[in-house]
Tab-separated table of C-alpha atoms and ligand atoms in Angstrom:
chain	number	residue	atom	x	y	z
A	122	UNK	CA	-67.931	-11.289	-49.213
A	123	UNK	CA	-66.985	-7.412	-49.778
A	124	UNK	CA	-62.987	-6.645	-50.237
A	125	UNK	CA	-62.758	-3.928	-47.311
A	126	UNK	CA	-59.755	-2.733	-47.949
A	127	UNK	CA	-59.579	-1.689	-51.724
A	128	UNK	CA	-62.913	0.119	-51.159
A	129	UNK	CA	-61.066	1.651	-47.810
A	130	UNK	CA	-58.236	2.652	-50.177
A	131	UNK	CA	-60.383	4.203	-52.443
A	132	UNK	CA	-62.018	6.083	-50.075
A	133	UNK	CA	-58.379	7.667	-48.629
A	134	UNK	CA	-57.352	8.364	-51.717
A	135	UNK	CA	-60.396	10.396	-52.973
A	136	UNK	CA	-59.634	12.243	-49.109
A	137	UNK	CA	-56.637	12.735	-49.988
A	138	UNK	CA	-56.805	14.173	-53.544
A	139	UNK	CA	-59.017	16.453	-52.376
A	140	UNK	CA	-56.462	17.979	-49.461
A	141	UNK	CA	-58.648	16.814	-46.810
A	142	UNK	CA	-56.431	13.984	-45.182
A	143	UNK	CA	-55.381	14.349	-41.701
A	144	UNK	CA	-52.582	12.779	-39.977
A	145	UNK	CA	-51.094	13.369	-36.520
A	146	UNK	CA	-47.676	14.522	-34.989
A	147	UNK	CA	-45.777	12.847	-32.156
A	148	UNK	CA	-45.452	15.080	-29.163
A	149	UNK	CA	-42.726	14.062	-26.865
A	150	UNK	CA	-42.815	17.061	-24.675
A	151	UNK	CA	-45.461	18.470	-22.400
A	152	UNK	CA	-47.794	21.046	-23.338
A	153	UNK	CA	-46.261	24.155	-23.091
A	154	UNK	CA	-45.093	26.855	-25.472
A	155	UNK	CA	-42.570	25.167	-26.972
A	156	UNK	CA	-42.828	21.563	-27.744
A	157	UNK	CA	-40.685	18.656	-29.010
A	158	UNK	CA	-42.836	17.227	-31.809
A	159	UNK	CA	-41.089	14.575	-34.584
A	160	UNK	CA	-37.762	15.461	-32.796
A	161	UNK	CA	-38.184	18.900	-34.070
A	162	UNK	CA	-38.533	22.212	-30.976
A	163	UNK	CA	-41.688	24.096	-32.108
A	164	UNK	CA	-43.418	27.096	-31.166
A	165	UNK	CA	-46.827	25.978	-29.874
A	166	UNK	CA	-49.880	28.421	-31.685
A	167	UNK	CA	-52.210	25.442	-31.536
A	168	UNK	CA	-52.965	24.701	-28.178
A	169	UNK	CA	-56.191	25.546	-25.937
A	170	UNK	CA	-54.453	25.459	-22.683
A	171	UNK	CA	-54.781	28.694	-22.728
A	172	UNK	CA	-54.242	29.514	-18.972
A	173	UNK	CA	-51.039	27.352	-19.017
A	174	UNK	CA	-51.979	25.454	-16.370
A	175	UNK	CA	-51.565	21.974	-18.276
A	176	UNK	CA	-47.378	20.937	-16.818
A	177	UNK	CA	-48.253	23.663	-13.956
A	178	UNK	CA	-46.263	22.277	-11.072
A	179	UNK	CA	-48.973	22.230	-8.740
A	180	UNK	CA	-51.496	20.874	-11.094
A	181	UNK	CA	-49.051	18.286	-11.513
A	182	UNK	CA	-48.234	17.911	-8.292
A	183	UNK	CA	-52.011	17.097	-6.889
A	184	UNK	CA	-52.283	14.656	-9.779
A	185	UNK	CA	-49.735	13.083	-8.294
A	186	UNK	CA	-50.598	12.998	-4.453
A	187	UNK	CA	-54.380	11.618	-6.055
A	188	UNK	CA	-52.714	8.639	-7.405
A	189	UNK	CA	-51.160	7.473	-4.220
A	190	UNK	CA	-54.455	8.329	-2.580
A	191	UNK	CA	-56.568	6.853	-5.173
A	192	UNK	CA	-54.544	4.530	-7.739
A	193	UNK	CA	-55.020	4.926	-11.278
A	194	UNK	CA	-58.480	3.373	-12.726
A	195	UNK	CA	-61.245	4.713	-11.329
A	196	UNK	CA	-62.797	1.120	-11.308
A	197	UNK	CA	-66.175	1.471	-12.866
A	198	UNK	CA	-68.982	4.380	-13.630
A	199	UNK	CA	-70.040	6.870	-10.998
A	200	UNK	CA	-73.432	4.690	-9.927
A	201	UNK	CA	-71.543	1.929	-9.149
A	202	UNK	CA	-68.398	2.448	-7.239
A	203	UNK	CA	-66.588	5.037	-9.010
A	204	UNK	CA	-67.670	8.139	-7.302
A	205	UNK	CA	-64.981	8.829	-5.210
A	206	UNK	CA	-64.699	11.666	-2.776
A	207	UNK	CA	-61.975	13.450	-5.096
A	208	UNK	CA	-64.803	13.920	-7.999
A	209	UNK	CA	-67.826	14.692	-5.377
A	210	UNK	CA	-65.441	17.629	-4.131
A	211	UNK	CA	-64.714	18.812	-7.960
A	212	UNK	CA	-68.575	19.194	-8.537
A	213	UNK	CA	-69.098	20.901	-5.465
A	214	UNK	CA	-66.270	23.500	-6.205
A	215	UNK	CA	-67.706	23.957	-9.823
A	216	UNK	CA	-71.314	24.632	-8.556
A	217	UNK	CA	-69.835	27.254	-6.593
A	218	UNK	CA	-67.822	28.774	-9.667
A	219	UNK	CA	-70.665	28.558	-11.899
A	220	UNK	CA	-72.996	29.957	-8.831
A	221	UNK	CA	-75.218	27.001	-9.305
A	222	UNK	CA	-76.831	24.734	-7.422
A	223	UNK	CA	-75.112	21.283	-8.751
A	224	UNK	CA	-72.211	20.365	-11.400
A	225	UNK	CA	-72.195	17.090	-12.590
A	226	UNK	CA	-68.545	15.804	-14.093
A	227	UNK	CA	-68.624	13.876	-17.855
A	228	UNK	CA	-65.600	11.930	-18.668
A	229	UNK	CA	-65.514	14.415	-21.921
A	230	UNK	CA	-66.585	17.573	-22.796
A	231	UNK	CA	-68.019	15.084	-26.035
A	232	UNK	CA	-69.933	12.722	-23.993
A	233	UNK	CA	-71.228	15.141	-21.744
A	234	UNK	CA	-72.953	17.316	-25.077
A	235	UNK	CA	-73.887	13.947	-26.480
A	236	UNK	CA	-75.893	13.354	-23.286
A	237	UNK	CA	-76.855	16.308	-22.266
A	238	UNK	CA	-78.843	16.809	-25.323
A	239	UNK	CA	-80.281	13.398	-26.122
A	240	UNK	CA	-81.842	13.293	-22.297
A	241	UNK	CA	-83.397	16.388	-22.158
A	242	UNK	CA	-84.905	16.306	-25.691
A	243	UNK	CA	-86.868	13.219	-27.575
A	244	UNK	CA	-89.654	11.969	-29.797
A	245	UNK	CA	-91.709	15.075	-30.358
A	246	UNK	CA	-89.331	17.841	-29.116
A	247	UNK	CA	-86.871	20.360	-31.046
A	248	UNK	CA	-83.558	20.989	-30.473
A	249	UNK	CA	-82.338	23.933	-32.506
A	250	UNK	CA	-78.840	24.587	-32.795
A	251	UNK	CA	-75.988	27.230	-34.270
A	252	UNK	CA	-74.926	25.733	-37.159
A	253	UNK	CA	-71.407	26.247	-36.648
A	254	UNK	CA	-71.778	24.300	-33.195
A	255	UNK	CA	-68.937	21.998	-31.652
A	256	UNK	CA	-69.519	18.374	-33.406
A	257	UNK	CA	-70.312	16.902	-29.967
A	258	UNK	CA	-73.290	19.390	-29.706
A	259	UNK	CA	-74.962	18.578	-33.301
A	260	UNK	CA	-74.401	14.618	-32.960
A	261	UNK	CA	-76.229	15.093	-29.620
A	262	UNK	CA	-79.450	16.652	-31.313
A	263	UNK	CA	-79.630	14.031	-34.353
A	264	UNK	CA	-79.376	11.061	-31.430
A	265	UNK	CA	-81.813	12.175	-29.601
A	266	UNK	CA	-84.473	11.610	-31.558
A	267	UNK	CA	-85.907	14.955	-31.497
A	268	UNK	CA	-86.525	17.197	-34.379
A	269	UNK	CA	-83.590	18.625	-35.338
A	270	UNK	CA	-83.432	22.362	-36.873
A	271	UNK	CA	-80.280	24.227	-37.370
A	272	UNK	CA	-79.986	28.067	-37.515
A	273	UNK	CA	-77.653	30.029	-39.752
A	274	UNK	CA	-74.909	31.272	-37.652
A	275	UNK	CA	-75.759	33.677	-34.671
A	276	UNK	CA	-78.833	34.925	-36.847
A	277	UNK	CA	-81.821	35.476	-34.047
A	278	UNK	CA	-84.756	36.004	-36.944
A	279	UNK	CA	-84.091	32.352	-38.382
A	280	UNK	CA	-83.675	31.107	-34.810
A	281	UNK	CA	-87.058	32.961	-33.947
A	282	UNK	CA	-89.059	31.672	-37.168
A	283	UNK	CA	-87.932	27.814	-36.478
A	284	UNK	CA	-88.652	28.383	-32.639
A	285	UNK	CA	-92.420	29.486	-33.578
A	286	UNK	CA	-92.822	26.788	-35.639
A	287	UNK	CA	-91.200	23.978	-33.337
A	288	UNK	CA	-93.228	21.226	-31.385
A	289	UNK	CA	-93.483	19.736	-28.009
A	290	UNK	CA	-90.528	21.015	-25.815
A	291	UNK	CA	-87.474	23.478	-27.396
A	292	UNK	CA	-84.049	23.236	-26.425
A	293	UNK	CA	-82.026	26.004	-28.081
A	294	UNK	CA	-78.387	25.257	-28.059
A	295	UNK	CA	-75.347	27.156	-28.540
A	296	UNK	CA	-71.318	27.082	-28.250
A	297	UNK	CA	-70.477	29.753	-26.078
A	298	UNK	CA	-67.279	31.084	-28.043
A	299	UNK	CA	-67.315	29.346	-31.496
A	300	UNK	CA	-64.526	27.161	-31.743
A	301	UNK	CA	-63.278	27.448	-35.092
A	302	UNK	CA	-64.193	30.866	-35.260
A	303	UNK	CA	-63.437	32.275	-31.861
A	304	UNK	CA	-66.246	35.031	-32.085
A	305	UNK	CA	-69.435	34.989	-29.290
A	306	UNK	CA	-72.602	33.831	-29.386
A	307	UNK	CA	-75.364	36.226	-29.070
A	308	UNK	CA	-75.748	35.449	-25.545
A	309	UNK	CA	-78.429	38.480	-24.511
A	310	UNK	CA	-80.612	37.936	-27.564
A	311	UNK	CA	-80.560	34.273	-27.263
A	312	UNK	CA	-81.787	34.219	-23.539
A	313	UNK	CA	-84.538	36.354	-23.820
A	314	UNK	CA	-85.426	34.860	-26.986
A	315	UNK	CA	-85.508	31.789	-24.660
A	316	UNK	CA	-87.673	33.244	-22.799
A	317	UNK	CA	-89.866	34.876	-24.537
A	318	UNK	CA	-90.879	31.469	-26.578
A	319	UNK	CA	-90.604	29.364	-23.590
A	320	UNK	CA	-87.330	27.483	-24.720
A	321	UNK	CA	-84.644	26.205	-22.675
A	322	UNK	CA	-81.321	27.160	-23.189
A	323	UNK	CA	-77.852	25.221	-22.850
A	324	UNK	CA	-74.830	27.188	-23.352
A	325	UNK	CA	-71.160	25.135	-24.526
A	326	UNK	CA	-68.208	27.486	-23.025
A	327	UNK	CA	-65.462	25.110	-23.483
A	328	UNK	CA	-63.534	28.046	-24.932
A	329	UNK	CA	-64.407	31.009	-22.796
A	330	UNK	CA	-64.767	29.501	-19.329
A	331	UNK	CA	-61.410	30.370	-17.405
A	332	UNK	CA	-60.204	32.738	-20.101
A	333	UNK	CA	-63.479	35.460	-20.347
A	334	UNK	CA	-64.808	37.535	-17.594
A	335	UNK	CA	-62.780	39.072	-14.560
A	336	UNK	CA	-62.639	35.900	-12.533
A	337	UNK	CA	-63.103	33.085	-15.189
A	338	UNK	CA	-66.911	33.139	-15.447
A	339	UNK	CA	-66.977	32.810	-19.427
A	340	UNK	CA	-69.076	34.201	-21.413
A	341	UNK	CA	-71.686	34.589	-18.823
A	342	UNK	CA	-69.833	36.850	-16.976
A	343	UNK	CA	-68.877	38.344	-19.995
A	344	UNK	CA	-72.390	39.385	-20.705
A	345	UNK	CA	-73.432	39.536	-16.949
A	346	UNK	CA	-76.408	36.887	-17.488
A	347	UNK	CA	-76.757	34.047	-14.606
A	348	UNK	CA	-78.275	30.928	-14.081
A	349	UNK	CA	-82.215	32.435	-14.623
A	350	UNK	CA	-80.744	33.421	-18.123
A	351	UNK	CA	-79.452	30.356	-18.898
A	352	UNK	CA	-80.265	27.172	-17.362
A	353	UNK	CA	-78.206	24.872	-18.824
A	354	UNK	CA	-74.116	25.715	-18.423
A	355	UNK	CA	-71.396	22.468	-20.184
A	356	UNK	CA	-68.092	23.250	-19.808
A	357	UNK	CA	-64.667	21.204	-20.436
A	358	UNK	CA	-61.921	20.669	-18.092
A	359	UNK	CA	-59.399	19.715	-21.015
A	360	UNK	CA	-58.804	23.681	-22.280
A	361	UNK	CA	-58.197	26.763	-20.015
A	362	UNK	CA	-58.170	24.461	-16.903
A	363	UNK	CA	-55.243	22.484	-18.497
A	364	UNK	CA	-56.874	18.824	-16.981
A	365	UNK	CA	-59.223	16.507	-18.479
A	366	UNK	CA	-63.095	15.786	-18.913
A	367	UNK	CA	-66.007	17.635	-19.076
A	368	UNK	CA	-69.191	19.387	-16.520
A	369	UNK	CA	-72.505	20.570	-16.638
A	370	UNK	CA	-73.790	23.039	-14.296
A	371	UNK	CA	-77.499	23.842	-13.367
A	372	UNK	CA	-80.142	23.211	-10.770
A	373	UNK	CA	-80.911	20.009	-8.504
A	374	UNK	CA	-83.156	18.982	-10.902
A	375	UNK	CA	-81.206	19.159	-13.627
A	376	UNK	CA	-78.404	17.188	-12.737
A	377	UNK	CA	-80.539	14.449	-10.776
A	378	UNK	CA	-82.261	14.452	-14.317
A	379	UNK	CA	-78.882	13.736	-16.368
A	380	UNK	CA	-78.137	10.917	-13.417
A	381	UNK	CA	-80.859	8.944	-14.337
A	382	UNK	CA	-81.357	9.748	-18.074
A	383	UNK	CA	-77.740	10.380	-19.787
A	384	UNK	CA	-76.485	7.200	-21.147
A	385	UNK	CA	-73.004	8.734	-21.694
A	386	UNK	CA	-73.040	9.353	-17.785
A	387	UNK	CA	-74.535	6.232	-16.768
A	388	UNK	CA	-72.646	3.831	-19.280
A	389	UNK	CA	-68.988	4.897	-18.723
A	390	UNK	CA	-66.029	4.798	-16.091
A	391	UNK	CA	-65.598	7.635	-14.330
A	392	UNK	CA	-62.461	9.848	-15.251
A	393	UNK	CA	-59.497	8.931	-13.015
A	394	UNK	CA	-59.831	10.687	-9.631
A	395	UNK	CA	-56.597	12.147	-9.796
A	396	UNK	CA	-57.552	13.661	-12.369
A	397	UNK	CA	-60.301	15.124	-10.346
A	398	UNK	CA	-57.474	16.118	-7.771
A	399	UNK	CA	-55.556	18.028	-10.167
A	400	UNK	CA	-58.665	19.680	-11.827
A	401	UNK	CA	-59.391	20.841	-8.159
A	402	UNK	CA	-55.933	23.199	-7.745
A	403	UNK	CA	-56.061	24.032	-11.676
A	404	UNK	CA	-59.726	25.618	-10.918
A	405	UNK	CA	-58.301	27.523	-7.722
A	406	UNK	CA	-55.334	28.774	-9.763
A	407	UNK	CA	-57.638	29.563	-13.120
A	408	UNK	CA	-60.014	31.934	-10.774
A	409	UNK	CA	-57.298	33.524	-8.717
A	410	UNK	CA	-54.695	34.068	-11.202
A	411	UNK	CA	-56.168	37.430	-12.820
A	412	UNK	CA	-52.675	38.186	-14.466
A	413	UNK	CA	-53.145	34.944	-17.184
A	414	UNK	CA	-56.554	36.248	-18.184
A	415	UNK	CA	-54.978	39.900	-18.932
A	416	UNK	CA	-51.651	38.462	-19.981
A	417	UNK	CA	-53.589	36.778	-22.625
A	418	UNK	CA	-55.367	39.330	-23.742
A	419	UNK	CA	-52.639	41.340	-24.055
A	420	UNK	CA	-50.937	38.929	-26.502
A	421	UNK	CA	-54.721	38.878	-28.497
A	422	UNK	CA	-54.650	42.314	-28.914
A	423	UNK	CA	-50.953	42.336	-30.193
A	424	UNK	CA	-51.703	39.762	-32.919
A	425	UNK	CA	-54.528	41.060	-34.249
A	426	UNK	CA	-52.950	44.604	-34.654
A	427	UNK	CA	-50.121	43.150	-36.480
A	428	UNK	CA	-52.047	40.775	-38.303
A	429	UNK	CA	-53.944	43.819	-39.500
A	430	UNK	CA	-51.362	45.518	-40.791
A	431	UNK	CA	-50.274	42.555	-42.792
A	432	UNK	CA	-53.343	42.801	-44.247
A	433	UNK	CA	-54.544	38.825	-42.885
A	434	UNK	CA	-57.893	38.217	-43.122
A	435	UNK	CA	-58.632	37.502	-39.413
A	436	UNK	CA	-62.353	36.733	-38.334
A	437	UNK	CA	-63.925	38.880	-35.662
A	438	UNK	CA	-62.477	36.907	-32.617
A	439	UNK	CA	-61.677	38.758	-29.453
A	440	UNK	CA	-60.741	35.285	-27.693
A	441	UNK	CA	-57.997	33.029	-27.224
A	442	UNK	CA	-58.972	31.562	-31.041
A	443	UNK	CA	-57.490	33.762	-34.028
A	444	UNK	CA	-58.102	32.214	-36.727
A	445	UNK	CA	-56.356	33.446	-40.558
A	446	UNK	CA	-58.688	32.505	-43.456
A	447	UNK	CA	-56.599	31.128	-46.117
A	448	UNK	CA	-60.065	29.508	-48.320
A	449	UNK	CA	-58.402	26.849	-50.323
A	450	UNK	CA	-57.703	23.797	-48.451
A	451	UNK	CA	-54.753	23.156	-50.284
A	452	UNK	CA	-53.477	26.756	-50.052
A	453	UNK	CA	-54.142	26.591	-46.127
A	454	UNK	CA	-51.849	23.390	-45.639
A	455	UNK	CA	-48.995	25.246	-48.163
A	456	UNK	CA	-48.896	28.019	-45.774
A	457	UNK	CA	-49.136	25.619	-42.531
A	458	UNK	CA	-46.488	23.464	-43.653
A	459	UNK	CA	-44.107	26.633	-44.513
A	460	UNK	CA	-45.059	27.737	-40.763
A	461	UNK	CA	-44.059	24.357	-39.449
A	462	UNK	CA	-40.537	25.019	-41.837
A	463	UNK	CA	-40.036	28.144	-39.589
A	464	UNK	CA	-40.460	26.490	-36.273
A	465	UNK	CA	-44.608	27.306	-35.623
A	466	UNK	CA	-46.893	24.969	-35.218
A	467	UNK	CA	-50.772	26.299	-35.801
A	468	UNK	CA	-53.823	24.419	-36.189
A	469	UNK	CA	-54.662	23.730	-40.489
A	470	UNK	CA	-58.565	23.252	-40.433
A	471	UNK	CA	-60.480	22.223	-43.096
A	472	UNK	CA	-63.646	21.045	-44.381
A	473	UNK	CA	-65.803	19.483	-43.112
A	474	UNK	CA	-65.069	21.071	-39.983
A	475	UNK	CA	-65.017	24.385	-41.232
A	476	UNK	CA	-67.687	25.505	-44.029
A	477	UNK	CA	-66.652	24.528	-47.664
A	478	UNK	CA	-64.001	27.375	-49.200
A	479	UNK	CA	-63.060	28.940	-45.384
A	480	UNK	CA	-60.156	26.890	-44.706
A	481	UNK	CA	-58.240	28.529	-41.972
A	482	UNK	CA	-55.015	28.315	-39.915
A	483	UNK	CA	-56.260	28.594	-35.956
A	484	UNK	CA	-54.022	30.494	-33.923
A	485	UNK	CA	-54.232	30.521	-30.334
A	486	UNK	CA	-52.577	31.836	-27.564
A	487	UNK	CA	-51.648	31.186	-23.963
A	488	UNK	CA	-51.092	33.365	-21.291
A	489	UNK	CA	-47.452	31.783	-21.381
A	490	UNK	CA	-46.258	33.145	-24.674
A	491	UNK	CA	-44.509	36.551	-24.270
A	492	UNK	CA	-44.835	39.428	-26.817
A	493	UNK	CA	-41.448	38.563	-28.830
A	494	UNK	CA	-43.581	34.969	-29.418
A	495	UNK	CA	-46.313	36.761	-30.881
A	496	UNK	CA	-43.886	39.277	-33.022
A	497	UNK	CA	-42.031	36.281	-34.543
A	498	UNK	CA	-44.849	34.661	-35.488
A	499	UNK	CA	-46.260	37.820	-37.243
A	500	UNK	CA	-42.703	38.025	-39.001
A	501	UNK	CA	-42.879	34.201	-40.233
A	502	UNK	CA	-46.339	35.168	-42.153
A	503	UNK	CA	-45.001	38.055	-43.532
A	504	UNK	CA	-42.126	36.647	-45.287
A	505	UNK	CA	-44.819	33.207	-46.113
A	506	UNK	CA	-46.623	35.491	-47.939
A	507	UNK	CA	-44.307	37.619	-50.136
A	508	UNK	CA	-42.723	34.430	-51.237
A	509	UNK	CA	-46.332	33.292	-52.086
A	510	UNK	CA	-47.669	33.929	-55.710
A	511	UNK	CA	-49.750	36.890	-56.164
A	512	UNK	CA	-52.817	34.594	-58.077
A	513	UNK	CA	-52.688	31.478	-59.202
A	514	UNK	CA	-51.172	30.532	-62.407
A	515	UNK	CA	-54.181	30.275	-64.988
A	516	UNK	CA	-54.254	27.198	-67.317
A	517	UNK	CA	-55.279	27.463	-70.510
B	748	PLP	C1	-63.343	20.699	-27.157
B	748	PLP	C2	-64.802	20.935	-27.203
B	748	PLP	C3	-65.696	19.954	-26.788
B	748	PLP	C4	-65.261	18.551	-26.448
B	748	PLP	O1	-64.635	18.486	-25.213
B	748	PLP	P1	-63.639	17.284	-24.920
B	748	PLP	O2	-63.516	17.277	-23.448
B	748	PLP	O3	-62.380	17.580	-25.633
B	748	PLP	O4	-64.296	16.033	-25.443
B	748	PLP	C5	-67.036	20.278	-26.742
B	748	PLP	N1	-67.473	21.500	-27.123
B	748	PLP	C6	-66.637	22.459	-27.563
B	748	PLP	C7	-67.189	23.781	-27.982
B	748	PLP	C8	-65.283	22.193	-27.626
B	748	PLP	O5	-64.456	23.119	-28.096
């Protein structure tokens, strides 16, 4: 028999030789701004509750009256008996946010892409995706079983030329804000593309649902397109609306559809329902609250003018994401770890979730940071980077 663990050794050190290793930090806090992490008080830049609604009191509060309505577990999946009354009244509240006819609830925002995509497309179909897509959303198109085309980045004319030669039925999919990069999908060209070559067309706004458009709508609302312009709507509950799990939003049809066919629905216990209960006052609070939105981008605007003027590289992100492209992975973690030194804590991404040589720190923001946040961040990179070497050292 195989040694597994030299070969597993082996394998972490070649990770880690080539600055790729990831390890996590103990949070003893809740989410907030600041944050106790490894007994150390940091200044949170890496969060995506980015409505602050994650330790809101009366998010926290409703999580709490669930469990003493509900208990804990929620006991088994939805289609046997764990469809309680708490996550019938979430869908119906985000059907009526999304102006839809149904919402179904995922227990993640990765399960629901995973089965989202593998029940609507199969043998003989084409899913065609961004290629800078969530993770969740390009594992769902290679298990379904469909052909599986990606396009380079936002770019329509690839998208078009793979779309006119694709087979059987075509399910174009798309993040709605790019996650690592923070910039927008073409949202206008890709629907009427859609249209135009009869595709269908599922839209991921984990990152710009709550914190885009004047009451929350995302990206759609953003562009002003509605459910004709794109029939398929995913959406987390674990980022602006400061909870946990995951939704799709569409027609009747569509969501009776992902009841029967989406094994990551059917095969799974239901979040808990207090959960459900909490995600029910976070959603009230994420439409009504108008000040977090402009708070927020308020504190977006300030960053990037500063970071300007330091001369940063940022990428063109008008959302909550701001990420600082550093290119070496190794470089990136210096200048994360001499952040963390200064009391910040940012997000150090590498390959292979980020392209080979556009290793980044990701910044965001939440409508809970205050201007002097924003400032002293801006102040820690300035002083990171005169103390940095102009070029590297050459060796001969
Ligand atoms: C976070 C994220 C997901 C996954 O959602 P979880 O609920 O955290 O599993 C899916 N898509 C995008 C674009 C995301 O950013």
């Amino acid at each position: 028999m195989a040694e597994i663990y030299p070969e597993l050794a082996e394998d972490l050190a070649s990770i880690a030789a080539r600055g790729l290793y990831r390890s996590r930090r103990i949070v003893s806090s809740p989410q907030g701004i600041v944050l106790n992490v490894d007994g150390r008080t940091l200044l949170n830049f890496c969060s995506n509750d980015y409505l602050g609604l994650a330790n809101h009191p009366s998010v926290v509060a409703a999580f709490k009256h669930g469990a003493d309505r509900y208990g804990v577990g929620s006991g088994s999946a939805h289609l046997l008996c764990g469809h309680s009354a708490a996550h019938h009244a979430l869908e119906e509240e985000l059907a009526e946010f999304t102006g839809r006819e149904r919402a179904l609830l995922f227990s993640t925002g990765y399960m629901a892409n995973l089965g989202i995509v593998s029940a609507l497309a199969g043998r003989g179909d084409t899913v065609l995706e961004d290629r800078l897509n969530h993770a969740s959303l390009l594992d769902g198109g290679l298990l379904s079983a469909a052909q599986f085309k990606r396009y380079r980045h936002a770019d329509m004319e690839h998208l078009e030329a793979n779309l006119t030669r694709a087979s059987g039925r075509k399910l174009i999919v798309t993040d709605g804000v790019f996650s690592m990069d923070g910039d927008l999908a073409p949202l206008d060209a890709l629907s009427s593309l859609a249209r135009k070559q009869n595709a269908w067309l599922m839209v991921d706004d984990a990152h710009g649902l709550g914190v885009m458009g004047r009451r929350g709508g995302g990206i759609l609302e953003h562009y002003g397109l509605g459910r004709n312009d794109v029939p398929i709507l995913m959406g987390t509950l674990g980022k602006a609306f400061g909870t946990f799990g995951a939704f799709v939003a569409g027609s009747r049809e569509l969501i009776e559809t992902l009841i029967q066919k989406a094994r990551t629905y059917i095969y799974t216990t239901a979040l808990p329902p207090a959960v459900a209960e909490a995600t029910r006052v976070s959603l009230k609070m994420a439409i009504a609250d108008h000040w977090r939105r402009e708070k927020l981008a308020e504190l977006i605007r300030r960053f990037s003018r500063g970071a300007e003027q330091l001369g940063l590289t940022l990428l063109p992100s008008a959302s909550a994401i701001q990420p600082v492209v550093i290119g070496d992975s190794q470089e990136t973690m210096f200048i994360g770890k001499a952040l963390l030194e200064k009391g910040f804590l940012v997000g150090a991404i590498r390959p292979p979730t980020v392209p080979q040589g556009s290793a980044r720190l990701r910044i965001t923001f939440s409508a809970l940071h205050e201007a002097h946040h924003v400032d002293r961040l801006l102040e820690a990179f300035e002083f990171i980077l005169a103390q940095r070497p102009a070029a590297k050292p050459t060796i001969d």
